[in-house]
Amino acid sequence: MTGITSTRLADGRELIYFDDGGSLAGTVRTAAAATDRRELPERGAPGEVRFDALTDEWVAVAAHRQSRTHLPPADQCPICPTTADNPSEIPAPDYDVVVFENRFPSLGPAVGHIPASPAWGTTGPAYGRCEVVSFTPEHTGSFSGLTEARARTVMEAWAHRTEALSKLPGVRQVFPFENRGADIGVTLHHPHGQIYAYPYVTPRAKTLGVTARKFYDGADGRQTLTGSLLQAEREDGSRMVMEGENFSAYVPFAARWPLEIHLVPHRQVPDLAALSGEEKDELAHVYLDLLKRLDAFYPTPTPYISAWHQAPLDDLLRPAGYLHLQLTSPRRAADKLKYLAGSEAAMGAFINDTTPESVAERLRAVTVPASAGSIAPVRSQPEGAHA
């Protein structure tokens, strides 16, 4: 059982400790260990959102983020445990997993509703919430190096925060994600991710949601688009990476990125909070396996974006929504990156430099050491695959 302790930092931001199943699980940390003794300035007002009438999209303006921390040395890391020489964002001298409100948020700290019928010139407060998720107290390493027990704690943190943030006034979408690697643009080396709670449905989520709803209506609610694609990929087999009891992973038929993997639960759930305990157990195992395969794809660790697509909090889009992970990397060769230039950046028309079938075959061929206490075996080479 994961131990959960909520506290407040010196400027009022919420911080939550998630402790692995063990001596701290189910207990409340002492006040001394959870007290932030720094003197911090008061939090500022939210930034601004502006409506782009040309695209029917919202744009957040967060000029205050220009002064945020950028690649500090290890002895000044803001998410390492606090020491006498480094009073960090995390007051405790040790922890397992921690979630806290970002000191330099793109959205928030206030929550509320943005204008419902915007037009050119419409602005509003950048309501919402931005949280940081520190996966480990260790400054070096990556998610793929976590134990399954620690990965399971992260899953619990994601699910807990998804449920809590979804209940905040005005929140329309909750998005957990991880940017890994300098080539992606990380500003902290310490292994961590983030969670954004948006006051609007983001453009990508809206596109996926409208397409999914159209398919759902055409099937009279009997089938979802993501579920049908998963079934088709499993039957074809050539792009499958692995199959488990509750989750399967594949390189999509029309992958946009040089490395792109979709991880999909076998049953339709809207978000991480809706997963059962058994499903979270397997997800921790399968997700670690995927990240290890990605890191072994090239001689050096692979930069990636891990994006958890959850159903928007929208009455129209949510019934057809289906939780899934899109794991992507711009790395197209050991020493080359794909840059979004004219066709991709300006037109949104992607041109892939790799074939999904060859990428899936290479990912299947990666040898991943079995971890102690792992769950039911995951097939690396699915039956019927003909790649």
GROMACS .gro file of C-alpha atoms in nm:
model
  387
    1MET     CA    1   0.000   0.000   0.000
    2THR     CA    2   0.136   0.340  -0.095
    3GLY     CA    3   0.174   0.587   0.191
    4ILE     CA    4   0.045   0.935   0.105
    5THR     CA    5   0.127   1.250   0.306
    6SER     CA    6   0.015   1.598   0.199
    7THR     CA    7   0.178   1.917   0.324
    8ARG     CA    8   0.241   2.278   0.218
    9LEU     CA    9   0.560   2.453   0.115
   10ALA     CA   10   0.660   2.790   0.260
   11ASP     CA   11   0.475   2.985  -0.011
   12GLY     CA   12   0.157   2.777   0.019
   13ARG     CA   13   0.214   2.533  -0.268
   14GLU     CA   14   0.091   2.179  -0.213
   15LEU     CA   15   0.345   1.896  -0.184
   16ILE     CA   16   0.256   1.528  -0.153
   17TYR     CA   17   0.485   1.241  -0.054
   18PHE     CA   18   0.407   0.901  -0.206
   19ASP     CA   19   0.600   0.630  -0.020
   20ASP     CA   20   0.662   0.280  -0.153
   21GLY     CA   21   0.491  -0.013   0.019
   22GLY     CA   22   0.713  -0.059   0.325
   23SER     CA   23   0.787   0.098   0.659
   24LEU     CA   24   0.649   0.439   0.555
   25ALA     CA   25   0.346   0.306   0.367
   26GLY     CA   26   0.016   0.399   0.524
   27THR     CA   27   0.180   0.629   0.778
   28VAL     CA   28   0.192   1.007   0.805
   29ARG     CA   29   0.536   1.166   0.796
   30THR     CA   30   0.628   1.373   1.100
   31ALA     CA   31   0.571   1.747   1.089
   32ALA     CA   32   0.943   1.814   1.124
   33ALA     CA   33   1.022   1.608   0.815
   34ALA     CA   34   0.750   1.779   0.614
   35THR     CA   35   0.807   2.143   0.712
   36ASP     CA   36   0.958   2.383   0.459
   37ARG     CA   37   1.176   2.625   0.655
   38ARG     CA   38   1.276   2.849   0.362
   39GLU     CA   39   1.167   3.209   0.324
   40LEU     CA   40   0.996   3.229  -0.013
   41PRO     CA   41   0.820   3.523  -0.181
   42GLU     CA   42   0.445   3.517  -0.220
   43ARG     CA   43   0.315   3.342  -0.529
   44GLY     CA   44   0.227   3.564  -0.821
   45ALA     CA   45  -0.101   3.586  -1.007
   46PRO     CA   46  -0.164   3.353  -1.301
   47GLY     CA   47  -0.028   3.441  -1.642
   48GLU     CA   48  -0.262   3.490  -1.934
   49VAL     CA   49  -0.438   3.287  -2.199
   50ARG     CA   50  -0.514   3.444  -2.535
   51PHE     CA   51  -0.755   3.311  -2.794
   52ASP     CA   52  -0.618   3.251  -3.144
   53ALA     CA   53  -0.919   3.316  -3.367
   54LEU     CA   54  -0.732   3.185  -3.672
   55THR     CA   55  -0.701   2.832  -3.531
   56ASP     CA   56  -0.976   2.827  -3.266
   57GLU     CA   57  -0.710   2.752  -3.003
   58TRP     CA   58  -0.594   2.896  -2.672
   59VAL     CA   59  -0.233   3.007  -2.620
   60ALA     CA   60  -0.084   3.046  -2.272
   61VAL     CA   61   0.144   3.347  -2.217
   62ALA     CA   62   0.379   3.282  -1.924
   63ALA     CA   63   0.652   3.545  -1.940
   64HIS     CA   64   0.738   3.487  -1.572
   65ARG     CA   65   0.888   3.149  -1.666
   66GLN     CA   66   1.188   3.317  -1.828
   67SER     CA   67   1.356   3.321  -1.485
   68ARG     CA   68   1.296   2.953  -1.402
   69THR     CA   69   1.577   2.722  -1.297
   70HIS     CA   70   1.782   2.590  -1.589
   71LEU     CA   71   2.014   2.287  -1.564
   72PRO     CA   72   2.162   2.364  -1.220
   73PRO     CA   73   2.464   2.170  -1.087
   74ALA     CA   74   2.388   1.860  -0.882
   75ASP     CA   75   2.458   2.030  -0.549
   76GLN     CA   76   2.193   2.292  -0.628
   77CYS     CA   77   1.924   2.062  -0.767
   78PRO     CA   78   1.579   2.188  -0.655
   79ILE     CA   79   1.423   1.841  -0.641
   80CYS     CA   80   1.693   1.648  -0.457
   81PRO     CA   81   1.618   1.592  -0.085
   82THR     CA   82   1.692   1.891   0.136
   83THR     CA   83   2.037   1.916   0.296
   84ALA     CA   84   2.200   2.186   0.509
   85ASP     CA   85   2.376   2.319   0.198
   86ASN     CA   86   2.081   2.279  -0.040
   87PRO     CA   87   1.738   2.367   0.103
   88SER     CA   88   1.544   2.233  -0.194
   89GLU     CA   89   1.178   2.221  -0.298
   90ILE     CA   90   1.147   1.893  -0.106
   91PRO     CA   91   1.192   1.956   0.269
   92ALA     CA   92   1.247   1.593   0.373
   93PRO     CA   93   1.598   1.444   0.395
   94ASP     CA   94   1.476   1.146   0.191
   95TYR     CA   95   1.170   1.039  -0.005
   96ASP     CA   96   1.042   0.786  -0.258
   97VAL     CA   97   0.816   0.981  -0.498
   98VAL     CA   98   0.706   1.342  -0.455
   99VAL     CA   99   0.451   1.557  -0.637
  100PHE     CA  100   0.440   1.933  -0.583
  101GLU     CA  101   0.308   2.247  -0.749
  102ASN     CA  102   0.559   2.400  -0.989
  103ARG     CA  103   0.715   2.723  -0.862
  104PHE     CA  104   0.718   2.856  -1.220
  105PRO     CA  105   0.388   2.731  -1.362
  106SER     CA  106   0.260   2.781  -1.716
  107LEU     CA  107  -0.093   2.752  -1.572
  108GLY     CA  108  -0.218   2.856  -1.228
  109PRO     CA  109  -0.184   2.877  -0.935
  110ALA     CA  110  -0.548   2.991  -0.935
  111VAL     CA  111  -0.816   2.771  -1.091
  112GLY     CA  112  -1.138   2.873  -1.257
  113HIS     CA  113  -1.325   2.896  -1.586
  114ILE     CA  114  -1.194   3.078  -1.892
  115PRO     CA  115  -1.434   3.258  -2.132
  116ALA     CA  116  -1.678   3.014  -2.290
  117SER     CA  117  -1.744   3.203  -2.616
  118PRO     CA  118  -1.412   3.360  -2.716
  119ALA     CA  119  -1.342   3.573  -3.021
  120TRP     CA  120  -1.046   3.775  -3.150
  121GLY     CA  121  -0.900   3.975  -2.864
  122THR     CA  122  -1.036   3.749  -2.589
  123THR     CA  123  -0.802   3.700  -2.294
  124GLY     CA  124  -0.833   3.545  -1.953
  125PRO     CA  125  -0.629   3.430  -1.654
  126ALA     CA  126  -0.414   3.122  -1.722
  127TYR     CA  127  -0.611   2.911  -1.476
  128GLY     CA  128  -0.507   2.553  -1.406
  129ARG     CA  129  -0.237   2.361  -1.226
  130CYS     CA  130   0.119   2.254  -1.314
  131GLU     CA  131   0.279   1.990  -1.094
  132VAL     CA  132   0.625   1.833  -1.084
  133VAL     CA  133   0.662   1.459  -1.021
  134SER     CA  134   1.004   1.354  -0.888
  135PHE     CA  135   1.047   0.980  -0.952
  136THR     CA  136   1.340   0.924  -0.715
  137PRO     CA  137   1.562   1.106  -0.465
  138GLU     CA  138   1.865   1.010  -0.677
  139HIS     CA  139   1.991   1.296  -0.893
  140THR     CA  140   2.119   1.076  -1.173
  141GLY     CA  141   1.956   0.794  -1.369
  142SER     CA  142   1.622   0.772  -1.543
  143PHE     CA  143   1.277   0.617  -1.513
  144SER     CA  144   1.399   0.298  -1.683
  145GLY     CA  145   1.638   0.241  -1.391
  146LEU     CA  146   1.363   0.240  -1.127
  147THR     CA  147   1.259  -0.079  -0.954
  148GLU     CA  148   0.912  -0.214  -1.034
  149ALA     CA  149   0.804  -0.124  -0.681
  150ARG     CA  150   0.909   0.239  -0.735
  151ALA     CA  151   0.749   0.251  -1.082
  152ARG     CA  152   0.429   0.120  -0.922
  153THR     CA  153   0.440   0.409  -0.673
  154VAL     CA  154   0.470   0.653  -0.963
  155MET     CA  155   0.164   0.491  -1.124
  156GLU     CA  156  -0.025   0.545  -0.798
  157ALA     CA  157   0.086   0.909  -0.789
  158TRP     CA  158  -0.028   0.967  -1.148
  159ALA     CA  159  -0.365   0.807  -1.076
  160HIS     CA  160  -0.412   0.999  -0.750
  161ARG     CA  161  -0.329   1.334  -0.909
  162THR     CA  162  -0.543   1.266  -1.216
  163GLU     CA  163  -0.844   1.207  -0.994
  164ALA     CA  164  -0.776   1.508  -0.772
  165LEU     CA  165  -0.697   1.753  -1.051
  166SER     CA  166  -1.000   1.643  -1.252
  167LYS     CA  167  -1.219   1.773  -0.970
  168LEU     CA  168  -1.075   2.127  -0.968
  169PRO     CA  169  -1.305   2.405  -1.098
  170GLY     CA  170  -1.258   2.475  -1.467
  171VAL     CA  171  -1.016   2.190  -1.542
  172ARG     CA  172  -1.094   2.031  -1.880
  173GLN     CA  173  -0.796   1.802  -1.933
  174VAL     CA  174  -0.526   1.635  -1.718
  175PHE     CA  175  -0.199   1.546  -1.888
  176PRO     CA  176   0.086   1.354  -1.717
  177PHE     CA  177   0.408   1.353  -1.921
  178GLU     CA  178   0.784   1.321  -1.909
  179ASN     CA  179   1.043   1.503  -2.121
  180ARG     CA  180   1.369   1.306  -2.106
  181GLY     CA  181   1.702   1.426  -2.240
  182ALA     CA  182   1.873   1.751  -2.333
  183ASP     CA  183   1.768   1.704  -2.697
  184ILE     CA  184   1.405   1.731  -2.582
  185GLY     CA  185   1.476   2.049  -2.386
  186VAL     CA  186   1.471   1.943  -2.021
  187THR     CA  187   1.567   2.210  -1.766
  188LEU     CA  188   1.652   1.966  -1.483
  189HIS     CA  189   1.870   1.655  -1.508
  190HIS     CA  190   1.705   1.490  -1.205
  191PRO     CA  191   1.458   1.217  -1.322
  192HIS     CA  192   1.116   1.376  -1.312
  193GLY     CA  193   0.795   1.435  -1.502
  194GLN     CA  194   0.510   1.683  -1.494
  195ILE     CA  195   0.131   1.698  -1.483
  196TYR     CA  196  -0.066   1.979  -1.647
  197ALA     CA  197  -0.431   2.047  -1.566
  198TYR     CA  198  -0.559   2.265  -1.852
  199PRO     CA  199  -0.861   2.500  -1.842
  200TYR     CA  200  -0.936   2.400  -2.204
  201VAL     CA  201  -0.914   2.089  -2.420
  202THR     CA  202  -0.577   2.107  -2.595
  203PRO     CA  203  -0.563   2.112  -2.977
  204ARG     CA  204  -0.418   1.761  -3.010
  205ALA     CA  205  -0.665   1.614  -2.763
  206LYS     CA  206  -0.953   1.786  -2.942
  207THR     CA  207  -0.847   1.642  -3.279
  208LEU     CA  208  -0.813   1.291  -3.135
  209GLY     CA  209  -1.134   1.328  -2.937
  210VAL     CA  210  -1.350   1.445  -3.227
  211THR     CA  211  -1.220   1.165  -3.449
  212ALA     CA  212  -1.281   0.908  -3.175
  213ARG     CA  213  -1.633   1.038  -3.113
  214LYS     CA  214  -1.719   1.018  -3.483
  215PHE     CA  215  -1.609   0.652  -3.492
  216TYR     CA  216  -1.790   0.579  -3.164
  217ASP     CA  217  -2.117   0.723  -3.295
  218GLY     CA  218  -2.082   0.527  -3.619
  219ALA     CA  219  -2.049   0.209  -3.417
  220ASP     CA  220  -2.351   0.303  -3.203
  221GLY     CA  221  -2.131   0.304  -2.896
  222ARG     CA  222  -2.036  -0.062  -2.936
  223GLN     CA  223  -1.670  -0.001  -3.020
  224THR     CA  224  -1.403   0.263  -2.971
  225LEU     CA  225  -1.151   0.380  -3.229
  226THR     CA  226  -0.848   0.312  -3.008
  227GLY     CA  227  -0.981  -0.033  -2.923
  228SER     CA  228  -1.037  -0.119  -3.288
  229LEU     CA  229  -0.687  -0.003  -3.381
  230LEU     CA  230  -0.539  -0.214  -3.102
  231GLN     CA  231  -0.731  -0.516  -3.230
  232ALA     CA  232  -0.614  -0.455  -3.588
  233GLU     CA  233  -0.250  -0.419  -3.483
  234ARG     CA  234  -0.264  -0.737  -3.274
  235GLU     CA  235  -0.417  -0.931  -3.561
  236ASP     CA  236  -0.159  -0.801  -3.810
  237GLY     CA  237   0.132  -0.854  -3.572
  238SER     CA  238   0.408  -0.692  -3.778
  239ARG     CA  239   0.424  -0.377  -3.567
  240MET     CA  240   0.360  -0.532  -3.226
  241VAL     CA  241   0.632  -0.481  -2.967
  242MET     CA  242   0.481  -0.676  -2.677
  243GLU     CA  243   0.155  -0.817  -2.547
  244GLY     CA  244   0.055  -0.870  -2.186
  245GLU     CA  245  -0.258  -0.973  -2.004
  246ASN     CA  246  -0.389  -0.617  -1.971
  247PHE     CA  247  -0.170  -0.402  -2.199
  248SER     CA  248  -0.016  -0.422  -2.544
  249ALA     CA  249   0.239  -0.201  -2.717
  250TYR     CA  250   0.292  -0.142  -3.087
  251VAL     CA  251   0.445   0.096  -3.338
  252PRO     CA  252   0.142   0.255  -3.509
  253PHE     CA  253   0.076   0.188  -3.878
  254ALA     CA  254   0.118   0.558  -3.968
  255ALA     CA  255   0.384   0.655  -3.710
  256ARG     CA  256   0.489   1.019  -3.740
  257TRP     CA  257   0.814   1.002  -3.544
  258PRO     CA  258   1.131   0.799  -3.609
  259LEU     CA  259   1.060   0.618  -3.282
  260GLU     CA  260   0.696   0.598  -3.177
  261ILE     CA  261   0.527   0.340  -2.956
  262HIS     CA  262   0.168   0.329  -2.837
  263LEU     CA  263   0.089   0.145  -2.513
  264VAL     CA  264  -0.281   0.066  -2.479
  265PRO     CA  265  -0.488  -0.110  -2.210
  266HIS     CA  266  -0.701  -0.399  -2.332
  267ARG     CA  267  -1.017  -0.251  -2.182
  268GLN     CA  268  -1.150   0.098  -2.235
  269VAL     CA  269  -1.078   0.329  -1.941
  270PRO     CA  270  -1.080   0.710  -1.959
  271ASP     CA  271  -0.770   0.773  -1.749
  272LEU     CA  272  -0.507   0.634  -1.514
  273ALA     CA  273  -0.735   0.680  -1.215
  274ALA     CA  274  -0.975   0.423  -1.361
  275LEU     CA  275  -0.718   0.141  -1.375
  276SER     CA  276  -0.750  -0.148  -1.132
  277GLY     CA  277  -0.471  -0.244  -0.894
  278GLU     CA  278  -0.387  -0.545  -1.110
  279GLU     CA  279  -0.367  -0.326  -1.420
  280LYS     CA  280  -0.136  -0.078  -1.246
  281ASP     CA  281   0.088  -0.368  -1.139
  282GLU     CA  282   0.127  -0.483  -1.498
  283LEU     CA  283   0.160  -0.129  -1.628
  284ALA     CA  284   0.462  -0.068  -1.404
  285HIS     CA  285   0.629  -0.379  -1.548
  286VAL     CA  286   0.541  -0.317  -1.913
  287TYR     CA  287   0.627   0.054  -1.904
  288LEU     CA  288   0.972  -0.017  -1.760
  289ASP     CA  289   1.025  -0.281  -2.029
  290LEU     CA  290   0.939  -0.031  -2.304
  291LEU     CA  291   1.169   0.238  -2.169
  292LYS     CA  292   1.457  -0.010  -2.140
  293ARG     CA  293   1.404  -0.116  -2.500
  294LEU     CA  294   1.406   0.247  -2.609
  295ASP     CA  295   1.728   0.314  -2.418
  296ALA     CA  296   1.894   0.007  -2.574
  297PHE     CA  297   1.791   0.106  -2.927
  298TYR     CA  298   2.108   0.315  -2.972
  299PRO     CA  299   2.450   0.312  -2.800
  300THR     CA  300   2.352   0.610  -2.583
  301PRO     CA  301   2.025   0.684  -2.394
  302THR     CA  302   1.738   0.786  -2.620
  303PRO     CA  303   1.568   1.124  -2.568
  304TYR     CA  304   1.191   1.088  -2.556
  305ILE     CA  305   0.855   1.239  -2.471
  306SER     CA  306   0.624   1.014  -2.273
  307ALA     CA  307   0.269   1.148  -2.319
  308TRP     CA  308  -0.028   0.996  -2.137
  309HIS     CA  309  -0.341   1.068  -2.339
  310GLN     CA  310  -0.641   1.071  -2.105
  311ALA     CA  311  -1.002   1.140  -2.198
  312PRO     CA  312  -1.085   1.513  -2.172
  313LEU     CA  313  -1.334   1.621  -1.906
  314ASP     CA  314  -1.587   1.699  -2.177
  315ASP     CA  315  -1.937   1.553  -2.198
  316LEU     CA  316  -1.912   1.504  -2.575
  317LEU     CA  317  -1.559   1.366  -2.601
  318ARG     CA  318  -1.520   1.162  -2.282
  319PRO     CA  319  -1.751   0.865  -2.366
  320ALA     CA  320  -1.531   0.776  -2.665
  321GLY     CA  321  -1.205   0.851  -2.481
  322TYR     CA  322  -0.955   0.573  -2.422
  323LEU     CA  323  -0.641   0.601  -2.210
  324HIS     CA  324  -0.319   0.533  -2.400
  325LEU     CA  325   0.047   0.627  -2.396
  326GLN     CA  326   0.228   0.778  -2.692
  327LEU     CA  327   0.603   0.736  -2.644
  328THR     CA  328   0.799   0.926  -2.909
  329SER     CA  329   1.156   1.025  -2.989
  330PRO     CA  330   1.297   1.256  -3.259
  331ARG     CA  331   1.612   1.043  -3.284
  332ARG     CA  332   1.628   0.897  -3.635
  333ALA     CA  333   1.982   0.754  -3.614
  334ALA     CA  334   2.256   0.714  -3.355
  335ASP     CA  335   2.391   1.061  -3.434
  336LYS     CA  336   2.092   1.232  -3.598
  337LEU     CA  337   1.775   1.403  -3.479
  338LYS     CA  338   1.460   1.477  -3.673
  339TYR     CA  339   1.384   1.849  -3.666
  340LEU     CA  340   1.033   1.977  -3.731
  341ALA     CA  341   1.097   2.204  -4.027
  342GLY     CA  342   0.876   2.332  -4.310
  343SER     CA  343   0.638   2.044  -4.377
  344GLU     CA  344   0.594   1.935  -4.016
  345ALA     CA  345   0.612   2.266  -3.827
  346ALA     CA  346   0.428   2.485  -4.077
  347MET     CA  347   0.184   2.240  -4.233
  348GLY     CA  348   0.157   1.963  -3.972
  349ALA     CA  349   0.232   1.715  -4.252
  350PHE     CA  350   0.476   1.463  -4.109
  351ILE     CA  351   0.734   1.275  -4.314
  352ASN     CA  352   0.881   0.975  -4.133
  353ASP     CA  353   1.242   0.871  -4.198
  354THR     CA  354   1.189   0.515  -4.070
  355THR     CA  355   0.938   0.239  -4.137
  356PRO     CA  356   0.713   0.135  -3.847
  357GLU     CA  357   0.770  -0.234  -3.925
  358SER     CA  358   1.150  -0.211  -3.904
  359VAL     CA  359   1.136  -0.009  -3.581
  360ALA     CA  360   0.902  -0.265  -3.422
  361GLU     CA  361   1.128  -0.550  -3.529
  362ARG     CA  362   1.432  -0.384  -3.370
  363LEU     CA  363   1.241  -0.309  -3.049
  364ARG     CA  364   1.128  -0.671  -3.025
  365ALA     CA  365   1.486  -0.789  -3.069
  366VAL     CA  366   1.618  -0.588  -2.773
  367THR     CA  367   1.707  -0.811  -2.479
  368VAL     CA  368   1.564  -0.675  -2.154
  369PRO     CA  369   1.682  -0.846  -1.831
  370ALA     CA  370   1.398  -0.998  -1.630
  371SER     CA  371   1.335  -0.812  -1.305
  372ALA     CA  372   1.283  -0.980  -0.974
  373GLY     CA  373   0.922  -1.029  -0.879
  374SER     CA  374   0.795  -0.949  -1.226
  375ILE     CA  375   0.437  -1.026  -1.317
  376ALA     CA  376   0.306  -1.257  -1.587
  377PRO     CA  377   0.545  -1.288  -1.884
  378VAL     CA  378   0.515  -1.037  -2.165
  379ARG     CA  379   0.563  -1.177  -2.514
  380SER     CA  380   0.835  -0.986  -2.695
  381GLN     CA  381   0.763  -1.167  -3.021
  382PRO     CA  382   0.386  -1.191  -3.060
  383GLU     CA  383   0.237  -1.498  -3.219
  384GLY     CA  384   0.166  -1.444  -3.585
  385ALA     CA  385   0.410  -1.156  -3.627
  386HIS     CA  386   0.556  -1.150  -3.972
  387ALA     CA  387   0.798  -0.861  -3.953
   0.00000   0.00000   0.00000
